[in-house]
């Protein structure tokens, strides 16, 4: 699949009109490559709460 990242309007504009490339990585991260070739990996934020048992 391509072009399936949930980007906000600002990131969408940069992606389509700023010369950046975005690739989904296997772990769910997004790799952004700037027009100058610099690479940035953005890991997904945790959206579900984590529950831990009470220490009794």
Tab-separated table of C-alpha atoms in Angstrom:
chain	number	residue	atom	x	y	z
A	1	UNK	CA	0.000	0.000	0.000
A	2	UNK	CA	1.126	3.517	-0.612
A	3	UNK	CA	-0.084	6.951	0.447
A	4	UNK	CA	-2.043	5.637	3.445
A	5	UNK	CA	-0.456	7.637	6.258
A	6	UNK	CA	-2.906	9.756	8.288
A	7	UNK	CA	-1.208	13.099	7.714
A	8	UNK	CA	-2.488	16.438	8.972
A	9	UNK	CA	-3.047	19.175	6.380
A	10	UNK	CA	0.407	20.701	6.967
A	11	UNK	CA	2.279	17.399	6.554
A	12	UNK	CA	0.102	16.495	3.567
A	13	UNK	CA	1.093	19.748	1.861
A	14	UNK	CA	4.805	19.204	2.589
A	15	UNK	CA	4.566	15.648	1.295
A	16	UNK	CA	2.863	16.519	-1.986
A	17	UNK	CA	4.247	19.985	-2.725
A	18	UNK	CA	7.552	20.144	-0.857
A	19	UNK	CA	9.539	17.413	-2.552
A	20	UNK	CA	9.571	15.031	0.421
A	21	UNK	CA	9.195	11.257	0.110
A	22	UNK	CA	7.333	9.234	2.761
A	23	UNK	CA	7.652	5.461	3.146
A	24	UNK	CA	5.909	3.112	5.580
A	25	UNK	CA	8.366	0.851	7.404
A	26	UNK	CA	7.539	-2.664	8.634
A	27	UNK	CA	7.241	-1.574	12.284
A	28	UNK	CA	4.605	1.058	11.442
A	29	UNK	CA	7.058	3.959	11.415
A	30	UNK	CA	7.185	6.534	8.649
A	31	UNK	CA	10.479	7.369	6.975
A	32	UNK	CA	10.578	10.925	5.608
A	33	UNK	CA	13.305	11.770	3.090
A	34	UNK	CA	13.941	15.464	2.491
A	35	UNK	CA	14.582	16.936	-0.967
A	36	UNK	CA	18.283	17.004	0.050
A	37	UNK	CA	18.338	13.286	0.933
A	38	UNK	CA	18.249	13.504	4.731
A	39	UNK	CA	16.247	10.703	6.343
A	40	UNK	CA	13.998	11.027	9.379
A	41	UNK	CA	12.123	8.110	10.982
A	42	UNK	CA	8.950	8.911	12.922
A	43	UNK	CA	7.679	6.122	15.159
A	44	UNK	CA	3.923	5.836	15.747
A	45	UNK	CA	2.589	7.171	19.017
A	46	UNK	CA	0.851	4.752	21.332
A	47	UNK	CA	-2.907	5.356	21.014
A	48	UNK	CA	-4.148	2.684	23.423
A	49	UNK	CA	-3.749	2.873	27.202
A	50	UNK	CA	-1.425	0.392	28.865
A	51	UNK	CA	-2.801	-1.361	31.943
A	52	UNK	CA	-0.610	-2.761	34.681
A	53	UNK	CA	-1.783	-5.027	37.536
A	54	UNK	CA	-1.817	-3.493	41.007
A	55	UNK	CA	0.983	-4.594	43.309
A	56	UNK	CA	-0.817	-6.341	46.165
